[in-house]
JSON list of C-alpha atoms in Angstrom, two decimals:
[
{"chain": "X", "resi": 55, "resn": "ASN", "atom": "CA", "xyz": [42.21, 113.64, 12.45]},
{"chain": "X", "resi": 56, "resn": "ALA", "atom": "CA", "xyz": [38.69, 112.78, 11.25]},
{"chain": "X", "resi": 57, "resn": "GLY", "atom": "CA", "xyz": [37.10, 111.34, 14.45]},
{"chain": "X", "resi": 58, "resn": "VAL", "atom": "CA", "xyz": [33.46, 110.53, 13.67]},
{"chain": "X", "resi": 59, "resn": "THR", "atom": "CA", "xyz": [32.23, 111.16, 10.14]},
{"chain": "X", "resi": 60, "resn": "GLN", "atom": "CA", "xyz": [28.58, 111.08, 9.09]},
{"chain": "X", "resi": 61, "resn": "THR", "atom": "CA", "xyz": [27.22, 110.96, 5.55]},
{"chain": "X", "resi": 62, "resn": "PRO", "atom": "CA", "xyz": [25.18, 112.50, 4.10]},
{"chain": "X", "resi": 63, "resn": "LYS", "atom": "CA", "xyz": [24.92, 115.90, 5.82]},
{"chain": "X", "resi": 64, "resn": "PHE", "atom": "CA", "xyz": [21.44, 116.66, 4.48]},
{"chain": "X", "resi": 65, "resn": "ARG", "atom": "CA", "xyz": [18.70, 114.55, 2.94]},
{"chain": "X", "resi": 66, "resn": "VAL", "atom": "CA", "xyz": [15.09, 115.05, 1.90]},
{"chain": "X", "resi": 67, "resn": "LEU", "atom": "CA", "xyz": [12.87, 111.99, 1.57]},
{"chain": "X", "resi": 68, "resn": "LYS", "atom": "CA", "xyz": [9.28, 111.44, 0.59]},
{"chain": "X", "resi": 69, "resn": "THR", "atom": "CA", "xyz": [7.03, 109.42, 2.88]},
{"chain": "X", "resi": 70, "resn": "GLY", "atom": "CA", "xyz": [7.60, 105.72, 2.30]},
{"chain": "X", "resi": 71, "resn": "GLN", "atom": "CA", "xyz": [11.09, 106.03, 0.83]},
{"chain": "X", "resi": 72, "resn": "SER", "atom": "CA", "xyz": [14.05, 104.28, 2.38]},
{"chain": "X", "resi": 73, "resn": "MET", "atom": "CA", "xyz": [17.59, 105.39, 3.09]},
{"chain": "X", "resi": 74, "resn": "THR", "atom": "CA", "xyz": [20.73, 104.52, 5.01]},
{"chain": "X", "resi": 75, "resn": "LEU", "atom": "CA", "xyz": [22.85, 106.87, 7.09]},
{"chain": "X", "resi": 76, "resn": "LEU", "atom": "CA", "xyz": [26.51, 105.98, 7.40]},
{"chain": "X", "resi": 77, "resn": "CYS", "atom": "CA", "xyz": [28.73, 106.61, 10.41]},
{"chain": "X", "resi": 78, "resn": "ALA", "atom": "CA", "xyz": [32.47, 105.94, 10.38]},
{"chain": "X", "resi": 79, "resn": "GLN", "atom": "CA", "xyz": [34.96, 106.37, 13.24]},
{"chain": "X", "resi": 80, "resn": "ASP", "atom": "CA", "xyz": [38.74, 106.10, 13.09]},
{"chain": "X", "resi": 81, "resn": "MET", "atom": "CA", "xyz": [39.44, 105.96, 16.84]},
{"chain": "X", "resi": 82, "resn": "ASN", "atom": "CA", "xyz": [39.09, 102.16, 17.25]},
{"chain": "X", "resi": 83, "resn": "HIS", "atom": "CA", "xyz": [36.18, 102.67, 19.66]},
{"chain": "X", "resi": 84, "resn": "GLU", "atom": "CA", "xyz": [34.12, 99.67, 20.72]},
{"chain": "X", "resi": 85, "resn": "TYR", "atom": "CA", "xyz": [30.81, 101.43, 21.36]},
{"chain": "X", "resi": 86, "resn": "MET", "atom": "CA", "xyz": [28.81, 103.28, 18.74]},
{"chain": "X", "resi": 87, "resn": "TYR", "atom": "CA", "xyz": [25.45, 105.04, 19.01]},
{"chain": "X", "resi": 88, "resn": "TRP", "atom": "CA", "xyz": [22.72, 106.65, 16.95]},
{"chain": "X", "resi": 89, "resn": "TYR", "atom": "CA", "xyz": [20.78, 109.55, 18.49]},
{"chain": "X", "resi": 90, "resn": "ARG", "atom": "CA", "xyz": [18.08, 111.81, 17.15]},
{"chain": "X", "resi": 91, "resn": "GLN", "atom": "CA", "xyz": [17.74, 115.42, 18.23]},
{"chain": "X", "resi": 92, "resn": "ASP", "atom": "CA", "xyz": [14.42, 117.23, 18.15]},
{"chain": "X", "resi": 93, "resn": "PRO", "atom": "CA", "xyz": [13.63, 120.74, 19.47]},
{"chain": "X", "resi": 94, "resn": "GLY", "atom": "CA", "xyz": [12.98, 120.69, 23.22]},
{"chain": "X", "resi": 95, "resn": "MET", "atom": "CA", "xyz": [13.73, 116.96, 23.45]},
{"chain": "X", "resi": 96, "resn": "GLY", "atom": "CA", "xyz": [17.49, 116.85, 23.71]},
{"chain": "X", "resi": 97, "resn": "LEU", "atom": "CA", "xyz": [19.15, 113.73, 22.30]},
{"chain": "X", "resi": 98, "resn": "ARG", "atom": "CA", "xyz": [17.30, 110.41, 22.35]},
{"chain": "X", "resi": 99, "resn": "LEU", "atom": "CA", "xyz": [19.06, 107.11, 21.84]},
{"chain": "X", "resi": 100, "resn": "ILE", "atom": "CA", "xyz": [17.77, 105.10, 18.86]},
{"chain": "X", "resi": 101, "resn": "HIS", "atom": "CA", "xyz": [20.11, 102.08, 18.74]},
{"chain": "X", "resi": 102, "resn": "TYR", "atom": "CA", "xyz": [23.61, 101.33, 19.93]},
{"chain": "X", "resi": 103, "resn": "SER", "atom": "CA", "xyz": [26.35, 98.73, 19.52]},
{"chain": "X", "resi": 104, "resn": "VAL", "atom": "CA", "xyz": [28.83, 97.41, 22.06]},
{"chain": "X", "resi": 105, "resn": "GLY", "atom": "CA", "xyz": [31.09, 95.86, 19.45]},
{"chain": "X", "resi": 106, "resn": "GLU", "atom": "CA", "xyz": [31.40, 94.55, 15.92]},
{"chain": "X", "resi": 107, "resn": "GLY", "atom": "CA", "xyz": [28.46, 92.34, 15.01]},
{"chain": "X", "resi": 108, "resn": "THR", "atom": "CA", "xyz": [26.27, 93.47, 17.94]},
{"chain": "X", "resi": 109, "resn": "THR", "atom": "CA", "xyz": [23.35, 95.88, 18.14]},
{"chain": "X", "resi": 110, "resn": "ALA", "atom": "CA", "xyz": [20.81, 96.81, 20.81]},
{"chain": "X", "resi": 111, "resn": "LYS", "atom": "CA", "xyz": [17.69, 98.97, 21.08]},
{"chain": "X", "resi": 112, "resn": "GLY", "atom": "CA", "xyz": [17.72, 102.36, 22.73]},
{"chain": "X", "resi": 113, "resn": "GLU", "atom": "CA", "xyz": [14.84, 104.59, 23.86]},
{"chain": "X", "resi": 114, "resn": "VAL", "atom": "CA", "xyz": [13.18, 105.17, 20.46]},
{"chain": "X", "resi": 115, "resn": "PRO", "atom": "CA", "xyz": [14.05, 102.25, 18.14]},
{"chain": "X", "resi": 116, "resn": "ASP", "atom": "CA", "xyz": [10.76, 101.87, 16.21]},
{"chain": "X", "resi": 117, "resn": "GLY", "atom": "CA", "xyz": [11.01, 102.50, 12.48]},
{"chain": "X", "resi": 118, "resn": "TYR", "atom": "CA", "xyz": [14.82, 102.16, 12.41]},
{"chain": "X", "resi": 119, "resn": "ASN", "atom": "CA", "xyz": [17.27, 99.32, 11.88]},
{"chain": "X", "resi": 120, "resn": "VAL", "atom": "CA", "xyz": [21.04, 99.24, 12.35]},
{"chain": "X", "resi": 121, "resn": "SER", "atom": "CA", "xyz": [24.03, 97.13, 11.43]},
{"chain": "X", "resi": 122, "resn": "ARG", "atom": "CA", "xyz": [27.64, 96.96, 12.64]},
{"chain": "X", "resi": 123, "resn": "LEU", "atom": "CA", "xyz": [29.41, 94.64, 10.22]},
{"chain": "X", "resi": 124, "resn": "LYS", "atom": "CA", "xyz": [32.77, 96.38, 10.73]},
{"chain": "X", "resi": 125, "resn": "LYS", "atom": "CA", "xyz": [34.07, 97.87, 13.95]},
{"chain": "X", "resi": 126, "resn": "GLN", "atom": "CA", "xyz": [34.58, 101.30, 12.42]},
{"chain": "X", "resi": 127, "resn": "ASN", "atom": "CA", "xyz": [31.13, 101.60, 10.76]},
{"chain": "X", "resi": 128, "resn": "PHE", "atom": "CA", "xyz": [27.60, 101.86, 12.14]},
{"chain": "X", "resi": 129, "resn": "LEU", "atom": "CA", "xyz": [24.71, 102.12, 9.69]},
{"chain": "X", "resi": 130, "resn": "LEU", "atom": "CA", "xyz": [21.23, 103.44, 10.45]},
{"chain": "X", "resi": 131, "resn": "GLY", "atom": "CA", "xyz": [18.43, 102.46, 8.10]},
{"chain": "X", "resi": 132, "resn": "LEU", "atom": "CA", "xyz": [14.94, 103.80, 7.59]},
{"chain": "X", "resi": 133, "resn": "GLU", "atom": "CA", "xyz": [12.89, 101.25, 5.64]},
{"chain": "X", "resi": 134, "resn": "SER", "atom": "CA", "xyz": [9.77, 103.37, 5.13]},
{"chain": "X", "resi": 135, "resn": "ALA", "atom": "CA", "xyz": [10.29, 106.99, 6.14]},
{"chain": "X", "resi": 136, "resn": "ALA", "atom": "CA", "xyz": [7.55, 108.90, 7.97]},
{"chain": "X", "resi": 137, "resn": "PRO", "atom": "CA", "xyz": [7.23, 112.66, 8.64]},
{"chain": "X", "resi": 138, "resn": "SER", "atom": "CA", "xyz": [7.73, 111.90, 12.36]},
{"chain": "X", "resi": 139, "resn": "GLN", "atom": "CA", "xyz": [11.28, 110.86, 11.49]},
{"chain": "X", "resi": 140, "resn": "THR", "atom": "CA", "xyz": [12.17, 114.39, 10.41]},
{"chain": "X", "resi": 141, "resn": "SER", "atom": "CA", "xyz": [15.03, 115.18, 12.75]},
{"chain": "X", "resi": 142, "resn": "VAL", "atom": "CA", "xyz": [18.75, 115.72, 13.09]},
{"chain": "X", "resi": 143, "resn": "TYR", "atom": "CA", "xyz": [20.57, 112.42, 13.51]},
{"chain": "X", "resi": 144, "resn": "PHE", "atom": "CA", "xyz": [23.85, 112.15, 15.39]},
{"chain": "X", "resi": 145, "resn": "CYS", "atom": "CA", "xyz": [26.26, 109.27, 15.52]},
{"chain": "X", "resi": 146, "resn": "ALA", "atom": "CA", "xyz": [28.66, 108.92, 18.44]},
{"chain": "X", "resi": 147, "resn": "SER", "atom": "CA", "xyz": [31.36, 106.54, 19.60]},
{"chain": "X", "resi": 148, "resn": "SER", "atom": "CA", "xyz": [33.13, 105.80, 22.87]},
{"chain": "X", "resi": 149, "resn": "TYR", "atom": "CA", "xyz": [35.79, 103.46, 24.26]},
{"chain": "X", "resi": 150, "resn": "THR", "atom": "CA", "xyz": [35.04, 101.17, 27.15]},
{"chain": "X", "resi": 151, "resn": "PHE", "atom": "CA", "xyz": [37.39, 101.95, 30.02]},
{"chain": "X", "resi": 152, "resn": "GLY", "atom": "CA", "xyz": [34.60, 101.78, 32.57]},
{"chain": "X", "resi": 153, "resn": "THR", "atom": "CA", "xyz": [32.19, 104.43, 33.68]},
{"chain": "X", "resi": 154, "resn": "GLY", "atom": "CA", "xyz": [32.31, 107.95, 32.32]},
{"chain": "X", "resi": 155, "resn": "SER", "atom": "CA", "xyz": [33.81, 107.29, 28.90]},
{"chain": "X", "resi": 156, "resn": "PRO", "atom": "CA", "xyz": [33.20, 110.41, 26.80]},
{"chain": "X", "resi": 157, "resn": "LEU", "atom": "CA", "xyz": [31.04, 110.34, 23.70]},
{"chain": "X", "resi": 158, "resn": "HIS", "atom": "CA", "xyz": [32.59, 111.61, 20.47]},
{"chain": "X", "resi": 159, "resn": "PHE", "atom": "CA", "xyz": [29.95, 112.94, 18.09]},
{"chain": "X", "resi": 160, "resn": "GLY", "atom": "CA", "xyz": [29.79, 113.49, 14.37]},
{"chain": "X", "resi": 161, "resn": "ASN", "atom": "CA", "xyz": [28.33, 116.71, 12.97]},
{"chain": "X", "resi": 162, "resn": "GLY", "atom": "CA", "xyz": [24.92, 115.27, 12.26]},
{"chain": "X", "resi": 163, "resn": "THR", "atom": "CA", "xyz": [22.62, 114.51, 9.34]},
{"chain": "X", "resi": 164, "resn": "ARG", "atom": "CA", "xyz": [19.59, 116.74, 8.87]},
{"chain": "X", "resi": 165, "resn": "LEU", "atom": "CA", "xyz": [16.74, 114.61, 7.50]},
{"chain": "X", "resi": 166, "resn": "THR", "atom": "CA", "xyz": [13.43, 115.99, 6.27]},
{"chain": "X", "resi": 167, "resn": "VAL", "atom": "CA", "xyz": [10.58, 113.65, 5.39]},
{"chain": "X", "resi": 168, "resn": "THR", "atom": "CA", "xyz": [7.77, 115.24, 3.38]},
{"chain": "F", "resi": 1322, "resn": "THR", "atom": "CA", "xyz": [8.87, 112.10, 30.34]},
{"chain": "F", "resi": 1323, "resn": "GLN", "atom": "CA", "xyz": [12.62, 112.35, 30.15]},
{"chain": "F", "resi": 1324, "resn": "LEU", "atom": "CA", "xyz": [14.95, 110.73, 32.63]},
{"chain": "F", "resi": 1325, "resn": "LEU", "atom": "CA", "xyz": [16.89, 113.97, 33.08]},
{"chain": "F", "resi": 1326, "resn": "GLU", "atom": "CA", "xyz": [15.14, 117.32, 33.42]},
{"chain": "F", "resi": 1327, "resn": "GLN", "atom": "CA", "xyz": [17.15, 120.41, 32.61]},
{"chain": "F", "resi": 1328, "resn": "SER", "atom": "CA", "xyz": [16.28, 123.95, 33.63]},
{"chain": "F", "resi": 1329, "resn": "PRO", "atom": "CA", "xyz": [15.98, 126.56, 32.47]},
{"chain": "F", "resi": 1330, "resn": "GLN", "atom": "CA", "xyz": [15.23, 125.68, 28.86]},
{"chain": "F", "resi": 1331, "resn": "PHE", "atom": "CA", "xyz": [16.32, 129.12, 27.62]},
{"chain": "F", "resi": 1332, "resn": "LEU", "atom": "CA", "xyz": [18.55, 131.76, 29.14]},
{"chain": "F", "resi": 1333, "resn": "SER", "atom": "CA", "xyz": [19.42, 135.15, 27.68]},
{"chain": "F", "resi": 1334, "resn": "ILE", "atom": "CA", "xyz": [21.81, 137.27, 29.75]},
{"chain": "F", "resi": 1335, "resn": "GLN", "atom": "CA", "xyz": [24.24, 140.16, 29.42]},
{"chain": "F", "resi": 1336, "resn": "GLU", "atom": "CA", "xyz": [27.98, 139.65, 29.25]},
{"chain": "F", "resi": 1337, "resn": "GLY", "atom": "CA", "xyz": [29.48, 139.59, 32.74]},
{"chain": "F", "resi": 1338, "resn": "GLU", "atom": "CA", "xyz": [26.46, 138.05, 34.48]},
{"chain": "F", "resi": 1339, "resn": "ASN", "atom": "CA", "xyz": [26.56, 134.75, 36.36]},
{"chain": "F", "resi": 1340, "resn": "LEU", "atom": "CA", "xyz": [24.21, 131.84, 35.68]},
{"chain": "F", "resi": 1341, "resn": "THR", "atom": "CA", "xyz": [23.41, 128.32, 36.85]},
{"chain": "F", "resi": 1342, "resn": "VAL", "atom": "CA", "xyz": [21.92, 125.46, 34.84]},
{"chain": "F", "resi": 1343, "resn": "TYR", "atom": "CA", "xyz": [20.34, 122.50, 36.61]},
{"chain": "F", "resi": 1344, "resn": "CYS", "atom": "CA", "xyz": [20.04, 118.85, 35.66]},
{"chain": "F", "resi": 1345, "resn": "ASN", "atom": "CA", "xyz": [17.73, 116.76, 37.87]},
{"chain": "F", "resi": 1346, "resn": "SER", "atom": "CA", "xyz": [16.48, 113.20, 38.00]},
{"chain": "F", "resi": 1347, "resn": "SER", "atom": "CA", "xyz": [14.90, 110.68, 40.35]},
{"chain": "F", "resi": 1348, "resn": "SER", "atom": "CA", "xyz": [17.40, 108.07, 39.14]},
{"chain": "F", "resi": 1349, "resn": "VAL", "atom": "CA", "xyz": [20.92, 107.43, 40.38]},
{"chain": "F", "resi": 1350, "resn": "PHE", "atom": "CA", "xyz": [23.75, 107.75, 37.89]},
{"chain": "F", "resi": 1351, "resn": "SER", "atom": "CA", "xyz": [27.23, 106.27, 37.92]},
{"chain": "F", "resi": 1352, "resn": "SER", "atom": "CA", "xyz": [28.50, 109.30, 36.04]},
{"chain": "F", "resi": 1353, "resn": "LEU", "atom": "CA", "xyz": [27.15, 112.52, 34.62]},
{"chain": "F", "resi": 1354, "resn": "GLN", "atom": "CA", "xyz": [28.56, 114.48, 31.73]},
{"chain": "F", "resi": 1355, "resn": "TRP", "atom": "CA", "xyz": [28.06, 118.00, 30.45]},
{"chain": "F", "resi": 1356, "resn": "TYR", "atom": "CA", "xyz": [28.32, 118.80, 26.76]},
{"chain": "F", "resi": 1357, "resn": "ARG", "atom": "CA", "xyz": [28.18, 122.02, 24.76]},
{"chain": "F", "resi": 1358, "resn": "GLN", "atom": "CA", "xyz": [26.78, 122.13, 21.25]},
{"chain": "F", "resi": 1359, "resn": "GLU", "atom": "CA", "xyz": [27.23, 124.84, 18.62]},
{"chain": "F", "resi": 1360, "resn": "PRO", "atom": "CA", "xyz": [24.78, 125.23, 15.70]},
{"chain": "F", "resi": 1361, "resn": "GLY", "atom": "CA", "xyz": [25.45, 122.71, 12.92]},
{"chain": "F", "resi": 1362, "resn": "GLU", "atom": "CA", "xyz": [27.83, 120.65, 15.01]},
{"chain": "F", "resi": 1363, "resn": "GLY", "atom": "CA", "xyz": [27.73, 117.68, 17.36]},
{"chain": "F", "resi": 1364, "resn": "PRO", "atom": "CA", "xyz": [27.97, 118.05, 21.14]},
{"chain": "F", "resi": 1365, "resn": "VAL", "atom": "CA", "xyz": [31.45, 118.32, 22.63]},
{"chain": "F", "resi": 1366, "resn": "LEU", "atom": "CA", "xyz": [32.28, 117.04, 26.09]},
{"chain": "F", "resi": 1367, "resn": "LEU", "atom": "CA", "xyz": [33.03, 119.65, 28.76]},
{"chain": "F", "resi": 1368, "resn": "VAL", "atom": "CA", "xyz": [33.37, 117.50, 31.87]},
{"chain": "F", "resi": 1369, "resn": "THR", "atom": "CA", "xyz": [32.59, 114.15, 33.50]},
{"chain": "F", "resi": 1370, "resn": "VAL", "atom": "CA", "xyz": [31.72, 113.80, 37.19]},
{"chain": "F", "resi": 1371, "resn": "VAL", "atom": "CA", "xyz": [31.60, 110.39, 38.83]},
{"chain": "F", "resi": 1372, "resn": "THR", "atom": "CA", "xyz": [31.68, 110.87, 42.62]},
{"chain": "F", "resi": 1373, "resn": "GLY", "atom": "CA", "xyz": [28.75, 112.15, 44.71]},
{"chain": "F", "resi": 1374, "resn": "GLY", "atom": "CA", "xyz": [29.49, 115.70, 45.87]},
{"chain": "F", "resi": 1375, "resn": "GLU", "atom": "CA", "xyz": [32.29, 116.12, 43.33]},
{"chain": "F", "resi": 1376, "resn": "VAL", "atom": "CA", "xyz": [33.07, 119.64, 42.13]},
{"chain": "F", "resi": 1377, "resn": "LYS", "atom": "CA", "xyz": [35.09, 120.29, 38.97]},
{"chain": "F", "resi": 1378, "resn": "LYS", "atom": "CA", "xyz": [36.21, 123.62, 37.58]},
{"chain": "F", "resi": 1379, "resn": "LEU", "atom": "CA", "xyz": [36.98, 124.46, 33.97]},
{"chain": "F", "resi": 1380, "resn": "LYS", "atom": "CA", "xyz": [38.11, 128.11, 33.88]},
{"chain": "F", "resi": 1381, "resn": "ARG", "atom": "CA", "xyz": [34.90, 130.08, 34.57]},
{"chain": "F", "resi": 1382, "resn": "LEU", "atom": "CA", "xyz": [32.69, 126.95, 34.58]},
{"chain": "F", "resi": 1383, "resn": "THR", "atom": "CA", "xyz": [32.00, 125.04, 37.80]},
{"chain": "F", "resi": 1384, "resn": "PHE", "atom": "CA", "xyz": [30.31, 121.65, 37.71]},
{"chain": "F", "resi": 1385, "resn": "GLN", "atom": "CA", "xyz": [28.85, 119.88, 40.71]},
{"chain": "F", "resi": 1386, "resn": "PHE", "atom": "CA", "xyz": [27.49, 116.35, 41.11]},
{"chain": "F", "resi": 1387, "resn": "GLY", "atom": "CA", "xyz": [24.85, 115.93, 43.81]},
{"chain": "F", "resi": 1388, "resn": "ASP", "atom": "CA", "xyz": [25.67, 113.90, 46.92]},
{"chain": "F", "resi": 1389, "resn": "ALA", "atom": "CA", "xyz": [23.10, 111.26, 45.96]},
{"chain": "F", "resi": 1390, "resn": "ARG", "atom": "CA", "xyz": [24.29, 111.25, 42.32]},
{"chain": "F", "resi": 1391, "resn": "LYS", "atom": "CA", "xyz": [20.81, 112.17, 41.05]},
{"chain": "F", "resi": 1392, "resn": "ASP", "atom": "CA", "xyz": [21.44, 115.74, 40.00]},
{"chain": "F", "resi": 1393, "resn": "SER", "atom": "CA", "xyz": [24.09, 118.14, 38.78]},
{"chain": "F", "resi": 1394, "resn": "SER", "atom": "CA", "xyz": [24.60, 121.83, 38.18]},
{"chain": "F", "resi": 1395, "resn": "LEU", "atom": "CA", "xyz": [26.70, 123.97, 35.88]},
{"chain": "F", "resi": 1396, "resn": "HIS", "atom": "CA", "xyz": [27.62, 127.46, 37.05]},
{"chain": "F", "resi": 1397, "resn": "ILE", "atom": "CA", "xyz": [29.20, 130.02, 34.74]},
{"chain": "F", "resi": 1398, "resn": "THR", "atom": "CA", "xyz": [30.88, 133.06, 36.26]},
{"chain": "F", "resi": 1399, "resn": "ALA", "atom": "CA", "xyz": [31.12, 136.31, 34.30]},
{"chain": "F", "resi": 1400, "resn": "ALA", "atom": "CA", "xyz": [29.57, 134.88, 31.13]},
{"chain": "F", "resi": 1401, "resn": "GLN", "atom": "CA", "xyz": [31.03, 135.89, 27.77]},
{"chain": "F", "resi": 1402, "resn": "PRO", "atom": "CA", "xyz": [29.51, 135.84, 24.27]},
{"chain": "F", "resi": 1403, "resn": "GLY", "atom": "CA", "xyz": [31.74, 132.86, 23.49]},
{"chain": "F", "resi": 1404, "resn": "ASP", "atom": "CA", "xyz": [29.77, 130.84, 26.08]},
{"chain": "F", "resi": 1405, "resn": "THR", "atom": "CA", "xyz": [26.68, 131.02, 23.85]},
{"chain": "F", "resi": 1406, "resn": "GLY", "atom": "CA", "xyz": [25.44, 127.57, 22.88]},
{"chain": "F", "resi": 1407, "resn": "LEU", "atom": "CA", "xyz": [23.28, 124.61, 23.87]},
{"chain": "F", "resi": 1408, "resn": "TYR", "atom": "CA", "xyz": [24.33, 122.92, 27.12]},
{"chain": "F", "resi": 1409, "resn": "LEU", "atom": "CA", "xyz": [23.34, 119.29, 27.58]},
{"chain": "F", "resi": 1410, "resn": "CYS", "atom": "CA", "xyz": [23.69, 117.01, 30.56]},
{"chain": "F", "resi": 1411, "resn": "ALA", "atom": "CA", "xyz": [23.94, 113.25, 30.05]},
{"chain": "F", "resi": 1412, "resn": "GLY", "atom": "CA", "xyz": [23.66, 110.56, 32.71]},
{"chain": "F", "resi": 1413, "resn": "GLU", "atom": "CA", "xyz": [25.03, 107.04, 32.68]},
{"chain": "F", "resi": 1414, "resn": "ARG", "atom": "CA", "xyz": [23.03, 104.63, 34.81]},
{"chain": "F", "resi": 1415, "resn": "ALA", "atom": "CA", "xyz": [24.80, 102.39, 37.29]},
{"chain": "F", "resi": 1416, "resn": "ASN", "atom": "CA", "xyz": [23.55, 99.14, 35.75]},
{"chain": "F", "resi": 1417, "resn": "ASN", "atom": "CA", "xyz": [24.23, 100.11, 32.15]},
{"chain": "F", "resi": 1418, "resn": "PHE", "atom": "CA", "xyz": [27.67, 101.51, 31.52]},
{"chain": "F", "resi": 1419, "resn": "ASN", "atom": "CA", "xyz": [28.27, 103.52, 28.36]},
{"chain": "F", "resi": 1420, "resn": "LYS", "atom": "CA", "xyz": [24.53, 104.00, 27.71]},
{"chain": "F", "resi": 1421, "resn": "PHE", "atom": "CA", "xyz": [23.78, 107.71, 28.11]},
{"chain": "F", "resi": 1422, "resn": "TYR", "atom": "CA", "xyz": [20.49, 109.51, 28.66]},
{"chain": "F", "resi": 1423, "resn": "PHE", "atom": "CA", "xyz": [20.40, 113.18, 27.73]},
{"chain": "F", "resi": 1424, "resn": "GLY", "atom": "CA", "xyz": [18.50, 116.10, 29.19]},
{"chain": "F", "resi": 1425, "resn": "SER", "atom": "CA", "xyz": [16.49, 118.39, 26.91]},
{"chain": "F", "resi": 1426, "resn": "GLY", "atom": "CA", "xyz": [19.19, 121.07, 26.95]},
{"chain": "F", "resi": 1427, "resn": "THR", "atom": "CA", "xyz": [19.58, 124.70, 27.98]},
{"chain": "F", "resi": 1428, "resn": "LYS", "atom": "CA", "xyz": [19.99, 127.23, 25.21]},
{"chain": "F", "resi": 1429, "resn": "LEU", "atom": "CA", "xyz": [22.23, 130.04, 26.46]},
{"chain": "F", "resi": 1430, "resn": "ASN", "atom": "CA", "xyz": [22.60, 133.38, 24.70]},
{"chain": "F", "resi": 1431, "resn": "VAL", "atom": "CA", "xyz": [25.14, 135.83, 26.10]},
{"chain": "F", "resi": 1432, "resn": "LYS", "atom": "CA", "xyz": [24.70, 139.32, 24.72]},
{"chain": "F", "resi": 1433, "resn": "PRO", "atom": "CA", "xyz": [27.70, 141.65, 24.43]}
]
């Protein structure tokens, strides 16, 4: 019963390097999200997807790109990492039975950019 | 500025005490959710409220949605060390289903 799985769990990057975070869900959910969590800021939405092949910007999209080529996967890319992108990244998914659908979260990826 | 303001930011209490956490906004939400997060893990849903004035109870936790659907509160009765964690509220705006905005969180520590 995996739910939402994020890889990797930890990563250290140097400024300017690139990387991709992978999120996979096995619940057949339509919606998927990428959030970042910083101390005192709660969770802020980076990008989200309402279905396979679609993506949309959230509150803090700059410096990130996403892709949803398969329904079960949602990738978050950093093309040129900056220290301001040091954060804990969470992926989530939800079904779409109207308002109030719960979010199911992965356990996060801790990213440090030096 | 965040869409949802949570207070207090930190709370440290003794086992057996009661507490209330607030989640306020100037925006109207179609639903509001409360999550709890343990260190090293993702948030886990506690409850969803969708009707103005709605009250939901989950054992010693009582959740209320404001009449105008702009605010919510979480009340814990007789707190226990197992209640320790980060509590987050998340609002879903009426014109954008399934897009959630989170508060900054309340870090609760219940001392035995």
